XYZ file of C-alpha atoms in Angstrom:
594
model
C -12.926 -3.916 -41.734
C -10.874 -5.965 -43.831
C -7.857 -4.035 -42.761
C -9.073 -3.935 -38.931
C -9.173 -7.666 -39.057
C -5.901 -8.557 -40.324
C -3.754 -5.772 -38.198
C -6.207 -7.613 -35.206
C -4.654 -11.174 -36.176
C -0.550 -9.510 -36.773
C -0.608 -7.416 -33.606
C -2.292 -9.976 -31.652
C 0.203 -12.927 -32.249
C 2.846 -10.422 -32.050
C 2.243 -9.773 -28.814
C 1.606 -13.064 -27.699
C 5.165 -14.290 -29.249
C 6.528 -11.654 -27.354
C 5.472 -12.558 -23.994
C 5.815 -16.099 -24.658
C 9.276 -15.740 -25.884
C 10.747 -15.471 -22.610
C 9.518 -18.798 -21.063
C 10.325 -21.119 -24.434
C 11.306 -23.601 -22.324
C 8.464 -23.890 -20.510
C 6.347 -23.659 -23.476
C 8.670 -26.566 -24.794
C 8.219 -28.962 -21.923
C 4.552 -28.317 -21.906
C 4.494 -29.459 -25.515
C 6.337 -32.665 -24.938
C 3.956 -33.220 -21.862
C 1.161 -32.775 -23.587
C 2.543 -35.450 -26.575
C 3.117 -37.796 -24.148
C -0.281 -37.503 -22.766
C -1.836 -37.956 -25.774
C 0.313 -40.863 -27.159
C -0.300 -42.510 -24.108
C -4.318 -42.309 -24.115
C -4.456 -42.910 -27.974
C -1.937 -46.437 -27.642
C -4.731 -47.470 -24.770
C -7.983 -48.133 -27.469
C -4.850 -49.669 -29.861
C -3.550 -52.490 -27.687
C -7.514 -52.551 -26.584
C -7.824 -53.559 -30.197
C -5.188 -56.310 -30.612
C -5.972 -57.899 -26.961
C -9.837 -58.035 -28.216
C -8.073 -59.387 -31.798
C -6.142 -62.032 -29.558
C -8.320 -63.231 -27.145
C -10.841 -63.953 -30.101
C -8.661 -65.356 -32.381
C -5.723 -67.519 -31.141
C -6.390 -66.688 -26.842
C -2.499 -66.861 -26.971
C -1.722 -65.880 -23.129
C 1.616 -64.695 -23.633
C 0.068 -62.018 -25.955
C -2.492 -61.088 -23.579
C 0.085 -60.614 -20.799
C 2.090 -58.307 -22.989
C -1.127 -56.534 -24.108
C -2.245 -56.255 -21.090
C 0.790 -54.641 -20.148
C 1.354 -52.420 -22.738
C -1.916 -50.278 -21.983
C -0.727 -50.373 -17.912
C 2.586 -48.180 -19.439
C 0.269 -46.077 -21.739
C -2.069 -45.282 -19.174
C 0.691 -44.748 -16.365
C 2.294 -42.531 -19.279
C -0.796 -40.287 -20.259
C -1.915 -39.588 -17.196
C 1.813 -38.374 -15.655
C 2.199 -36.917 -19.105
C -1.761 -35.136 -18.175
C -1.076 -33.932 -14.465
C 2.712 -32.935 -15.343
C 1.530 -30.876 -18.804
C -1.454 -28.911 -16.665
C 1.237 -27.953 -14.586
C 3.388 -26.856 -16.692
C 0.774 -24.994 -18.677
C -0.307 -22.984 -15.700
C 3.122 -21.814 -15.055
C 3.252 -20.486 -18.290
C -0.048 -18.869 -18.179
C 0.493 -17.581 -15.428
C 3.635 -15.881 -16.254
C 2.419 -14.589 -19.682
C -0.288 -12.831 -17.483
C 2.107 -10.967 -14.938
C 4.324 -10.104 -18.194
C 0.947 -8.498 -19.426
C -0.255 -6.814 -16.750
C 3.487 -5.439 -15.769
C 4.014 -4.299 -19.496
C 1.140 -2.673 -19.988
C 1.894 -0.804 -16.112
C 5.156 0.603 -17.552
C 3.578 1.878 -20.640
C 1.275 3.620 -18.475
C 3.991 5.409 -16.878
C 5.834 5.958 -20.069
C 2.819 7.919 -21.396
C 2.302 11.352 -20.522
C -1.228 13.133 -19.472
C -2.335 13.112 -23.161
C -1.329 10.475 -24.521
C -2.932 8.307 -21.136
C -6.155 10.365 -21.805
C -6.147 9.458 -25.506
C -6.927 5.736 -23.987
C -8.853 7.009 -20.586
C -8.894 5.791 -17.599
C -11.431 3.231 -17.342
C -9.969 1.564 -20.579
C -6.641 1.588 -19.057
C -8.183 -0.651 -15.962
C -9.805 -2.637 -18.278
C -6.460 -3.381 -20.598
C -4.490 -3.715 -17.504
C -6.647 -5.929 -15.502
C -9.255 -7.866 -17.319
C -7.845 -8.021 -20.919
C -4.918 -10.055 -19.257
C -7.173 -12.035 -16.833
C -8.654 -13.195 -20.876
C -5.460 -13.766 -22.171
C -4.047 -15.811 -19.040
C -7.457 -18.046 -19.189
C -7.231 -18.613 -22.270
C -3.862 -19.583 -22.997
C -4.249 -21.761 -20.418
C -7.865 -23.187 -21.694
C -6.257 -23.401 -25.416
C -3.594 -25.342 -24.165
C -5.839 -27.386 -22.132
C -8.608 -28.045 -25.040
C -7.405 -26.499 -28.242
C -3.799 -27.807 -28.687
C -4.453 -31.473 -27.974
C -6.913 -31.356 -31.072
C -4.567 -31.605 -33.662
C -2.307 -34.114 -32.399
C -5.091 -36.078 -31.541
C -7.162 -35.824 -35.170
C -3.290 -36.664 -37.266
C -2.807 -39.709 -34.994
C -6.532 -40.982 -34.658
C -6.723 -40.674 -38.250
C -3.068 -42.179 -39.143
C -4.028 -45.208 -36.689
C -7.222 -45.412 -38.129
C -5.797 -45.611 -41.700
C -3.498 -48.235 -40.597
C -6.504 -50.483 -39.456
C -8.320 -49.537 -42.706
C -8.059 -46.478 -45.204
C -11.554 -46.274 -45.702
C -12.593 -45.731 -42.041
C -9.204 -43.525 -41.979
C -11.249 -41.312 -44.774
C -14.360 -41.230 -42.866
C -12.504 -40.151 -39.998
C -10.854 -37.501 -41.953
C -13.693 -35.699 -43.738
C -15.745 -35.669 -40.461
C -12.302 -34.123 -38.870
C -12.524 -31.687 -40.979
C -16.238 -30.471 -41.454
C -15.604 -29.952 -37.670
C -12.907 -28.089 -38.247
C -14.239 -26.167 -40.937
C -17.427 -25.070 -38.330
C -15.243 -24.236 -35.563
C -13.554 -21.795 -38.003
C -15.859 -20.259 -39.098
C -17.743 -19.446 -35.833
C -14.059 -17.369 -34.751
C -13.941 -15.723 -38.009
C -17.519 -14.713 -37.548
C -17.261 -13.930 -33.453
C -13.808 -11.889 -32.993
C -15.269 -8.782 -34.740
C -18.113 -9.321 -32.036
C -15.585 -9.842 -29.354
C -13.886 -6.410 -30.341
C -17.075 -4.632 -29.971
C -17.796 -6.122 -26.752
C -14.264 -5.083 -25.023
C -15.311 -1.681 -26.511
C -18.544 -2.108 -24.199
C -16.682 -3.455 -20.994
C -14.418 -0.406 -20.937
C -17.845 1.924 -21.156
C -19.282 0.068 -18.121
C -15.798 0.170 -16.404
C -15.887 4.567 -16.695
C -20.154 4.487 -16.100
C -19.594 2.593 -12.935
C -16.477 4.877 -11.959
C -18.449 7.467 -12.697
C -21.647 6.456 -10.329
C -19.510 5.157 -7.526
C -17.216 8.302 -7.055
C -20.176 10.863 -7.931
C -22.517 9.175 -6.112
C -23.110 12.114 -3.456
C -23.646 14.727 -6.665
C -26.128 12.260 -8.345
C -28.130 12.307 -5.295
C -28.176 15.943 -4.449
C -28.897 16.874 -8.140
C -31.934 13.790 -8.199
C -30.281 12.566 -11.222
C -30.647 8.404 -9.964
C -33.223 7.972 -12.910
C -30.600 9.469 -15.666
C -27.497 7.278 -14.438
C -29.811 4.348 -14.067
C -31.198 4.721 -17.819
C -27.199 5.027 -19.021
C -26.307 2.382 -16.948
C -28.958 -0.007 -18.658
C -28.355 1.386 -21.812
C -24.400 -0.037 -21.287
C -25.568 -3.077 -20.048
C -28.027 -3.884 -22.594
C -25.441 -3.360 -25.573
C -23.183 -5.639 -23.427
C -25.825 -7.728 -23.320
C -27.052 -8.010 -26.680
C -23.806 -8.883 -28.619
C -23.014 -11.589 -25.783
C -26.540 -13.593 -26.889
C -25.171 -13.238 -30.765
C -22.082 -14.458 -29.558
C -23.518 -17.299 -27.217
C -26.260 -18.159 -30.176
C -23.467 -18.734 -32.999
C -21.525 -21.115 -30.892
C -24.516 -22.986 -29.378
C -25.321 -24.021 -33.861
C -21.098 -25.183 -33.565
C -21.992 -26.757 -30.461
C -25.080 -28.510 -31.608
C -23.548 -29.480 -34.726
C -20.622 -31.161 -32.902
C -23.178 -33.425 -31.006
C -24.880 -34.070 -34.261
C -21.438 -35.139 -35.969
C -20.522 -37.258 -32.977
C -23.756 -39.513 -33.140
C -23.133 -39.680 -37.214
C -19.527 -41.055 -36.371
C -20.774 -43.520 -34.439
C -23.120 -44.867 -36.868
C -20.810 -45.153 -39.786
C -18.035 -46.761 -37.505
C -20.520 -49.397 -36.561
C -22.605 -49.780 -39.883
C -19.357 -49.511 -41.968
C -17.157 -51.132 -39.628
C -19.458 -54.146 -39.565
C -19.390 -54.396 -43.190
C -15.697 -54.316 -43.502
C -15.351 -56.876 -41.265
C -17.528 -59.188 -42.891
C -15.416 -58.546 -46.183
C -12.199 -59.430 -43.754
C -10.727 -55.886 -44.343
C -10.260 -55.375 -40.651
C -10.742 -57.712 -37.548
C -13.976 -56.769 -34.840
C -11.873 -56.296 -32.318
C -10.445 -52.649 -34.655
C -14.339 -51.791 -34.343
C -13.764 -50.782 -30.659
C -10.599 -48.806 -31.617
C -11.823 -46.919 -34.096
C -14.837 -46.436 -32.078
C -12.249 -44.991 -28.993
C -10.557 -42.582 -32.135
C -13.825 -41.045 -33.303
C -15.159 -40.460 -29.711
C -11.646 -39.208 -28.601
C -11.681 -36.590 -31.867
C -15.276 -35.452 -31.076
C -14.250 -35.269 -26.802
C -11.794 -33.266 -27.598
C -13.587 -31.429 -30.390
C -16.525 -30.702 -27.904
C -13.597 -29.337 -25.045
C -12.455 -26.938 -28.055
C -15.547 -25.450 -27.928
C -15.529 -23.693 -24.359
C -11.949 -22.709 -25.454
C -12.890 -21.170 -29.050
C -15.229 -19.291 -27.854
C -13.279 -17.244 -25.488
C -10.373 -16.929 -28.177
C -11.889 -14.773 -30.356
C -11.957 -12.556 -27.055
C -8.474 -13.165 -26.607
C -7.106 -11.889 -29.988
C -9.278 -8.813 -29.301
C -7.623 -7.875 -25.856
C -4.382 -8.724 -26.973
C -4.618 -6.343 -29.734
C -6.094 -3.759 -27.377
C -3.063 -4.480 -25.172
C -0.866 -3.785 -28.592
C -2.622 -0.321 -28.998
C -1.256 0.292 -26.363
C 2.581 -1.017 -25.907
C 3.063 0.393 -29.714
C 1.813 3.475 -28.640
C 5.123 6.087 -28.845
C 5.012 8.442 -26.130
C 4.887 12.409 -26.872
C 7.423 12.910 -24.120
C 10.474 10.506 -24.260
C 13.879 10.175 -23.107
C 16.510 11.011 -25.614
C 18.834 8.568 -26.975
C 21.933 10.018 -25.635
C 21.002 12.028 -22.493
C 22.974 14.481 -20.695
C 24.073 14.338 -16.944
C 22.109 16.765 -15.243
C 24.066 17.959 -11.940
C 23.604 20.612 -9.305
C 26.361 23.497 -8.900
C 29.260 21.863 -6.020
C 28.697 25.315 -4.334
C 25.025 26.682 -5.050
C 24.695 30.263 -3.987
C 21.824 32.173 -3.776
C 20.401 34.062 -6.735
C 21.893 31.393 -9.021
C 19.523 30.516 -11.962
C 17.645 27.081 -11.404
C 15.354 26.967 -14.320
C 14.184 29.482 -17.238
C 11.575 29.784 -19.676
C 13.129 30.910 -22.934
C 10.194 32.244 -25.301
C 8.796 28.816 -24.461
C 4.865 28.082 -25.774
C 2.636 24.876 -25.463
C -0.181 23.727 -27.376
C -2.106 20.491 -26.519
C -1.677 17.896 -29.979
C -5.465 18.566 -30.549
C -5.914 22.583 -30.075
C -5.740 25.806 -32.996
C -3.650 27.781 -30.298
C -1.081 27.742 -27.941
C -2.464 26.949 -23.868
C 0.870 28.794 -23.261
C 2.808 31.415 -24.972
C 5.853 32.724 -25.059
C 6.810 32.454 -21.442
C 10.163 34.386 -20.776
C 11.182 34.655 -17.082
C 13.422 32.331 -14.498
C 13.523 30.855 -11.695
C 16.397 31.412 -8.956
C 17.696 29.742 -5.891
C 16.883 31.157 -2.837
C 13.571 32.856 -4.385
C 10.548 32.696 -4.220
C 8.351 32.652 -7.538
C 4.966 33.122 -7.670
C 2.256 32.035 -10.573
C -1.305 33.482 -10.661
C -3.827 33.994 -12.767
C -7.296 33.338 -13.091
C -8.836 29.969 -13.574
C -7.858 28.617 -17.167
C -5.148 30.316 -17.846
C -2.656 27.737 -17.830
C -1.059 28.130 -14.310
C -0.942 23.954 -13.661
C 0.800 23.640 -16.986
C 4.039 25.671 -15.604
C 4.246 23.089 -13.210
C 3.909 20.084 -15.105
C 6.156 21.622 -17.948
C 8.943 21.769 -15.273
C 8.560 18.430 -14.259
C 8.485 17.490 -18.080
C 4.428 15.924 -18.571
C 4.567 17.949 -21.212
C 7.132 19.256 -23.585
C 7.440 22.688 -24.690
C 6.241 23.536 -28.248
C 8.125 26.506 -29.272
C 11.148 27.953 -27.220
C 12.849 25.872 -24.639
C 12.674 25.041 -21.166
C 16.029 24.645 -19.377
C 16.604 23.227 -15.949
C 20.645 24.417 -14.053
C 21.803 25.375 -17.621
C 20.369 22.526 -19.695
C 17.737 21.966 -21.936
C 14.945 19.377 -20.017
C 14.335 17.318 -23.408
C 18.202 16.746 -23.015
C 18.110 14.271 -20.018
C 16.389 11.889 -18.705
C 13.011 12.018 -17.105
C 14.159 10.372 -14.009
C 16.950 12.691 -13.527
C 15.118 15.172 -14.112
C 12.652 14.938 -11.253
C 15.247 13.556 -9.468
C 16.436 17.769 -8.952
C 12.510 18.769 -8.280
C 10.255 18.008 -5.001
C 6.454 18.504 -6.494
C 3.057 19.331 -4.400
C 0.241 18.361 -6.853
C -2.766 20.793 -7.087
C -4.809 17.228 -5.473
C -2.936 16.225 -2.493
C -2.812 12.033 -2.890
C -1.773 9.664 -0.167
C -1.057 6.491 -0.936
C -2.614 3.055 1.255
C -0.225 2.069 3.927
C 1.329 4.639 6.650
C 2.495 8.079 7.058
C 6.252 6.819 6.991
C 5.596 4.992 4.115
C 4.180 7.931 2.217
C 6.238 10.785 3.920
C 9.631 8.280 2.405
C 8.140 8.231 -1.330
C 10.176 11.732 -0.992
C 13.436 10.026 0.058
C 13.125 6.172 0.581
C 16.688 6.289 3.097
C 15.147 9.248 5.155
C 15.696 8.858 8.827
C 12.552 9.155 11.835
C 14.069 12.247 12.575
C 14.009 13.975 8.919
C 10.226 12.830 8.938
C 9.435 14.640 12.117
C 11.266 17.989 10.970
C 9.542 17.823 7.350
C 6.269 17.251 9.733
C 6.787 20.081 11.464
C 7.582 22.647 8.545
C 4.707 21.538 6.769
C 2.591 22.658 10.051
C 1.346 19.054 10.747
C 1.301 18.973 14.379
C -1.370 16.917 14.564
C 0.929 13.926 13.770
C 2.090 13.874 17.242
C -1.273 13.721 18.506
C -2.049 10.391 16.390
C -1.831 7.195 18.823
C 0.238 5.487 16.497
C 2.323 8.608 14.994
C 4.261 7.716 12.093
C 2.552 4.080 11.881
C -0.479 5.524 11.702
C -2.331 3.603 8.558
C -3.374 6.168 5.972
C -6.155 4.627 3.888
C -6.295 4.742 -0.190
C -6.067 8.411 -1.279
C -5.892 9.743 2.625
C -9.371 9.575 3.290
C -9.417 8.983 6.543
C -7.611 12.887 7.024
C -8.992 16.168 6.131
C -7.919 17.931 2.767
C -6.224 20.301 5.307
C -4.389 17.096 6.347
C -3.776 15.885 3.234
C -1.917 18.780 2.126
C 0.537 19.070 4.981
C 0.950 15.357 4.996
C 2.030 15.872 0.838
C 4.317 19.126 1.353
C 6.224 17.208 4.276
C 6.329 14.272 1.790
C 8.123 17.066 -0.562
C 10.253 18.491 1.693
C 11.549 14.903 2.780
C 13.538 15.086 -0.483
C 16.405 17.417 -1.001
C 16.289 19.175 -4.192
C 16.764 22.252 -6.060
C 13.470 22.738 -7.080
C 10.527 22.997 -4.569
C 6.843 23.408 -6.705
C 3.844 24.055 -5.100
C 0.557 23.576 -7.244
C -1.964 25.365 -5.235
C -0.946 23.353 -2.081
C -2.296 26.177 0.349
C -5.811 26.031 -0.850
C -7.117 24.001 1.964
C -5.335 25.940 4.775
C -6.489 28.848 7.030
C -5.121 31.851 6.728
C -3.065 31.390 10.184
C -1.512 28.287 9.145
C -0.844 29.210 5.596
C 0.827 32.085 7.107
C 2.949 30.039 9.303
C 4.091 27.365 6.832
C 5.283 30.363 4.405
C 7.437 31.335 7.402
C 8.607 28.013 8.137
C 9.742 27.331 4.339
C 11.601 30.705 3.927
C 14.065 29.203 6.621
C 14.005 25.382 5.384
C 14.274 26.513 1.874
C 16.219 29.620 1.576
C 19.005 28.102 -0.536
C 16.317 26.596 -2.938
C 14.452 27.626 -5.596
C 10.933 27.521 -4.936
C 7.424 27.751 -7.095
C 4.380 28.764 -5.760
C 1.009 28.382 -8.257
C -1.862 29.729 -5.724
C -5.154 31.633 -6.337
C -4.768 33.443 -2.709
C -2.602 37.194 -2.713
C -1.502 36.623 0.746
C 0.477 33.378 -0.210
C 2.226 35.065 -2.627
C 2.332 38.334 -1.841
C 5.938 38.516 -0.477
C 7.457 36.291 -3.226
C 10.716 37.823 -4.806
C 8.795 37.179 -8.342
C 5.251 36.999 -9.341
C 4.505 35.532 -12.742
C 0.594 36.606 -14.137
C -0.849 34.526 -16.540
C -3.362 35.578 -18.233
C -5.127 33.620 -21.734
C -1.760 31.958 -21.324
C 0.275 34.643 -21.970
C 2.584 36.732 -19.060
C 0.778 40.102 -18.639
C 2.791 41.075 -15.675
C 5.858 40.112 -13.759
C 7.559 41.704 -10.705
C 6.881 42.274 -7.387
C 3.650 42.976 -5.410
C 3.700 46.721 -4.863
C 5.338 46.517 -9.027
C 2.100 44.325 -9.853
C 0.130 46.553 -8.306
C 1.081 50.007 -10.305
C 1.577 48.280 -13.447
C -0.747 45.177 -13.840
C -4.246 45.660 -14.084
C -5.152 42.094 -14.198
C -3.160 41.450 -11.233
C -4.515 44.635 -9.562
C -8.232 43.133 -9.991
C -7.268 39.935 -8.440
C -6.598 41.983 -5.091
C -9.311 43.565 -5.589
C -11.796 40.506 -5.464
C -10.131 39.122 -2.865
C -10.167 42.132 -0.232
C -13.860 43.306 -1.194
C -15.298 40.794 1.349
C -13.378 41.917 4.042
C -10.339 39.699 3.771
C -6.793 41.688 3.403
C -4.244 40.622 1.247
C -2.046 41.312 4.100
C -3.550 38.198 5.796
């Protein structure tokens, strides 16, 4: 724990230095604001105390006047030197919490599948969202609360020693008994903190859980089940807040305790030294104004403190993650990966050489030995039964995951050579779950090519079969909503391989894009791409024999491992496993000639 602790303190103002670095200057100017402000409300109770000392003893008007004047400039002073510092602060905040939120994005992105997973999903929402909503409201509370502290306890206490040094000591050990509590409640709480982030990303997944399954909680009766886990979440949320809420309500009763004690000695010992003529009564009221000022200021802390502990423990969540080195990564001196001036059909676009995969935490390989390639102006088929690794071709070609064993090179060069941005520049992909994005059919059709014209969007449209564009009232401005709900999964699909054929590439890859056709339109769109792609290489994952049943090349996977390759009449003579996929498929009546 001991070790937990102190990594939680290094990575946590590591990260904070980081983000603040940028915006030193406002950091700086908030800083001199913030003296100001606090020079300015300390000098008021000080010339308080001489115009009281004044008026009493020689009612000298001049002095007065100039006394008088003196706290008009320190109030005018700490109150610009207040609004102009809040300001200032809440830039900065602000702009700490973008930097957050947009760092942690990009690490996302950098990540691949496993290493995201290794956080999940709901913790990533939680790190990206409300860890830096903490951060931003607190740096901006501490600021507010926390920082003037410090420079208010030194001055109070040097003032106060210039009036007398022994209500300067009394001023100093009550300083620090406060000081000593307030510590000691963060040391105790950030542990509790930790534990309770832990607890917000577990209701963050159970409530992502119930919301998107709601339909298959009610038709299995299972309401009573997701309740009980929901409670049990909430109640361990629960619990550790009251621990965390009881220790600071003892700091925060102490501080009230401490405050009337001040009081008391200030008055009771301040009366005394005055009667010895240490210190004049007019003082009495200054070092009355020091001691409440320390304790104000001392009670603000207290609604700051208690969210810092919280604070530490998000930012060092937020370091988990920005330290976290990606299994897939760019290389340090890439290659230039470029397409052939005068591509000709037949010529090799990417190859599997002997090339395995094995997931960081499995005994064996997913895939194994692949050997085959992929040519322009053919089609390449990958089947298999469900399992055996058919998804993972795809995503090893686009590089979210790196081969184990063997390599994996795309027009001649090996794909851990170049960049990952290049590399997917040369590759139009079809995930297995068509996703729209919020906005419009334009909008999503031009995350293929953002400079694509009305025209190309119409004729990638119409390849992809989805006629029933033209029939929207608003066509191409049609809205889509947040994952394309508002189409069918039919839709969807269509909408996603015209989105792929918008870009010009040399790859095409189809992850079981046909599923949620018919068999008349899947039959059409495999006629439409043999024209729009038949100087392209093209990859075709599907669980359907008619899809792939006239492709130049069909890949079997089986247990990850090829146990057949050829063509469809080949397959058929010489691959069992391939040979019983037909099978199932035609003994309900359905042809593979469909």
């Amino acid at each position: 724990m001991a070790a937990q602790r102190d990594y939680s303190k290094r990575a946590s103002w590591r990260v904070l230095t980081q983000l603040v670095r940028p915006h030193w200057r406002l950091a700086v100017a908030a800083c001199a604001l913030l003296l100001a402000d606090i020079v300015g409300m300390l000098l008021i109770p000080t010339q308080l105390a001489a115009l009281v000392n004044v008026a009493v003893g020689t009612r000298n008007t001049a002095e007065l006047t100039s006394h008088g004047v003196a706290m008009l400039v320190a109030a005018v002073v700490g109150s610009g030197g207040c609004v102009a510092s809040y300001y200032v602060a809440s830039r900065l905040a602000a702009y700490v919490g973008r930097d957050l939120r947009v760092a942690v994005y990009k690490k996302s992105l950098a990540l691949s599948g496993a290493d995201f997973n290794a956080f999940g999903t709901g913790s990533m929402i939680t790190r990206t969202l409300s860890d830096a909503n903490v951060v931003q409201q607190t740096l901006l509370m501490t600021f507010m609360m926390v920082f003037p502290v410090p420079v208010t306890c030194v001055v109070s206490i040097v003032l106060a020693y210039g009036i007398d040094p022994v209500m300067g000591r009394m001023l100093l050990v009550i300083t620090i008994a406060m000081l000593a509590i307030s510590g000691v409640a963060v040391a105790k709480s950030t542990p509790i903190f930790l534990a309770m982030q832990g607890f917000v990303d577990r209701m963050n997944s159970r409530l992502r859980e119930v919301v998107t399954g709601t339909r298959v909680i009610r038709a299995f009766g299972k309401e009573e089940r997701e309740r009980g886990r929901l409670d049990e979440t909430f109640e361990d949320y629960a619990t550790n807040a009251i621990r965390v809420n009881m220790l600071f309500s003892v700091v925060d009763c102490s501080t009230f305790f401490l405050m009337n004690v001040v009081e008391v000695l200030v008055m009771w010992m301040g009366a005394d030294r005055v009667g010895a003529g240490a210190m004049q009564i007019g003082s009495i009221s200054a070092l009355l104004e020091y001691a409440m000022l320390i304790m104000f200021f001392m009670m603000m802390a207290q609604f700051a403190i208690i969210q810092v502990p919280r604070a530490l423990s998000c930012l060092t969540r937020t370091a988990a993650v920005l330290d976290a080195v990606p299994s897939v990564a760019d290389p340090e001196s890439p290659k230039c990966l470029a397409a052939p001036a005068d591509p000709r059909p037949g010529d090799e676009v990417a190859r599997f050489s002997h090339a395995s995969f094995r997931f960081a935490d499995a005994d064996e390989d997913t895939l194994h030995d692949l050997n085959f390639s992929i040519r322009r102006g053919e089609v390449t088929a990958i089947m298999g039964n469900t399992g055996s690794g058919k998804s993972t071709v795809a995503k090893m070609l686009l590089r979210f995951h790196d081969v184990t064993a063997g390599s994996l090179l795309m027009l001649g060069t090996d794909v851990r050579e170049v960049t990952q941005q290049d590399l997917r520049s040369h590759i139009a992909y079809v995930p297995q779950q068509a996703w729209l994005f919020s906005g419009t059919i334009a909008e999503n059709l031009r995350d293929g090519d953002p400079s694509a014209t009305d025209e190309e969007l119409w004729h990638a449209l119409d390849v992809a079969q989805a006629s029933f564009v033209h029939e929207l009232p608003d066509g191409l401005s049609t809205r889509v909503a947040q994952g394309g709900s508002n189409f069918s999964g039919g839709q969807r699909q269509r909408l996603a391989i015209a989105r792929a054929l918008v870009r010009h590439a040399d790859l095409y890859v189809f992850d079981d894009s046909f599923s949620a056709l018919d068999y008349k339109t899947d039959a059409a769109l495999r006629h439409a791409l043999e024209g729009e792609l038949a100087n392209q290489a093209v990859v075709i994952i599907a669980q359907r024999v008619s899809t792939v049943r006239h492709a130049a090349q069909i890949v079997v996977l089986g247990d990850g491992c090829v146990v057949g390759r050829g063509t469809h009449d080949q397959l058929m003579e010489t691959c069992p496993a391939y040979k019983d996929i037909v099978e199932s498929q035609t003994r309900g009546g359905a042809t593979a000639d469909e």
